[in-house]
Each structure stands twice: as structure tokens, then as C-alpha cells.
């Protein structure tokens, strides 16, 4: 399954992808995905202390194994809802204003 907006493929929510590709049944798969993303971002914060937004591309095997494909320090917002994009941009502006002070 690939949902890469920069290559004009579909961006799907977890639930849409789970239904479309019959992801392995797991009560905690979404929580595990979130945990992997947060742990990866926290690990990168040590190397990029002023960076707080990362694009983390995560894959799931047919058996339910989670792996990181790549991490982007400047993720595209294409594919996110307008509301999500506004939240990210607001967060970025607030972060930039705090650094200037």
C-alpha cells in the first residue's frame, strides 16, 4: 500500500486504509502506529532540537509488522485537510515567533 501525495497517489486515513487493504485485525494497531511515529520524532529531536514537525512514512506488512520507510524534516502538507494544514501552519508560526524572542 502506498499513499504518497507527492506522487499523486491517494491519501487515506487509517480507517480508510484498513478497510481498503484489509489490514491485519489488531485492536491496538493504530496505537502502535502512533507510538512508532512519536518515538521516531522524539529521537530526532535530539539531533534537530529546534524542529518539531516531521513527516513520517510508515509501512505495515501483511503480518502487521510496522516499519519506517522514511522521515522528512520538511513534510508536505498536501493530502491533509484544510483544517489540519491550518493547525500545522499555526504551530509553525508560533514556534518561529518564540525563537525570535
Coordinates of C-alpha atoms in Angstrom, one line a residue:
X1 CA 0.0 0.0 0.0
X2 CA 1.4 3.4 -0.9
X3 CA -0.3 6.7 -0.1
X4 CA 2.2 9.3 -1.2
X5 CA 0.7 12.7 -2.1
X6 CA 3.8 13.9 -3.8
X7 CA 3.5 11.1 -6.3
X8 CA -0.2 11.8 -6.8
X9 CA -1.5 8.7 -5.1
X10 CA -4.3 8.8 -2.6
X11 CA -4.0 10.0 1.0
X12 CA -6.1 7.8 3.2
X13 CA -7.0 7.9 6.8
X14 CA -6.0 4.9 8.9
X15 CA -9.6 3.7 8.9
X16 CA -9.9 4.1 5.1
X17 CA -6.7 2.2 4.5
X18 CA -7.6 -0.5 7.0
X19 CA -10.9 -1.1 5.2
X20 CA -9.5 -0.9 1.6
X21 CA -6.5 -3.1 2.2
X22 CA -7.9 -5.4 4.9
X23 CA -5.1 -4.5 7.4
X24 CA -4.5 -7.2 9.9
X25 CA -7.1 -7.1 12.7
X26 CA -5.5 -5.7 15.8
X27 CA -7.2 -3.7 18.5
X28 CA -4.0 -1.7 19.1
X29 CA -2.6 -1.3 15.6
X30 CA -3.5 2.4 15.4
X31 CA -2.0 3.0 18.9
X32 CA 1.2 1.2 17.8
X33 CA 1.5 3.3 14.7
X34 CA 1.1 6.5 16.8
X35 CA 3.7 5.2 19.2
X36 CA 6.2 4.5 16.4
X37 CA 5.7 8.0 15.0
X38 CA 6.1 9.7 18.3
X39 CA 9.2 7.7 19.3
X40 CA 10.8 8.5 16.0
X41 CA 10.1 12.2 16.3
X42 CA 11.4 12.3 19.9
X43 CA 14.6 10.5 18.8
X44 CA 15.1 13.1 16.0
X45 CA 14.6 16.0 18.4
X46 CA 18.0 15.2 19.9
X47 CA 19.6 15.8 16.5
X48 CA 17.3 18.7 15.5
X49 CA 16.4 20.4 18.7
X50 CA 14.5 23.3 17.0
X51 CA 12.5 21.0 14.8
X52 CA 9.1 19.9 16.0
X53 CA 7.3 18.7 12.8
X54 CA 8.4 15.6 10.9
X55 CA 6.7 13.7 8.1
X56 CA 7.0 10.0 9.0
X57 CA 6.2 7.5 6.3
X58 CA 5.2 4.2 7.9
X59 CA 4.6 0.8 6.3
X60 CA 2.7 -2.2 7.6
X61 CA 3.4 -5.7 6.4
X62 CA 0.6 -8.2 5.8
X63 CA 1.5 -9.7 9.2
X64 CA 1.1 -6.4 10.9
X65 CA 4.8 -5.5 11.4
X66 CA 5.3 -1.8 11.4
X67 CA 8.4 -0.2 9.8
X68 CA 9.5 3.3 9.0
X69 CA 10.1 4.0 5.3
X70 CA 11.5 7.5 5.7
X71 CA 11.3 10.6 7.8
X72 CA 11.1 14.0 6.3
X73 CA 12.2 17.1 8.1
X74 CA 10.1 19.3 5.8
X75 CA 7.0 17.3 5.1
X76 CA 4.5 18.3 2.5
X77 CA 1.0 19.1 3.8
X78 CA -0.7 18.0 0.6
X79 CA -3.3 15.4 1.3
X80 CA -4.1 16.8 4.8
X81 CA -7.5 18.5 5.3
X82 CA -7.5 22.3 5.2
X83 CA -8.2 22.3 9.0
X84 CA -5.1 20.1 9.6
X85 CA -3.0 22.3 7.4
X86 CA -4.1 25.4 9.3
X87 CA -3.2 23.8 12.6
X88 CA 0.3 22.9 11.4
X89 CA 1.0 26.3 9.9
X90 CA -0.2 28.0 13.1
X91 CA 2.1 25.7 15.1
X92 CA 5.0 26.6 12.8
X93 CA 4.3 30.3 13.1
X94 CA 4.1 30.2 16.9
X95 CA 7.3 28.2 17.1
X96 CA 9.1 30.7 14.8
X97 CA 7.8 33.6 16.9
X98 CA 9.1 32.0 20.1
X99 CA 12.6 31.6 18.6
X100 CA 12.8 35.3 17.7
X101 CA 12.1 36.4 21.2

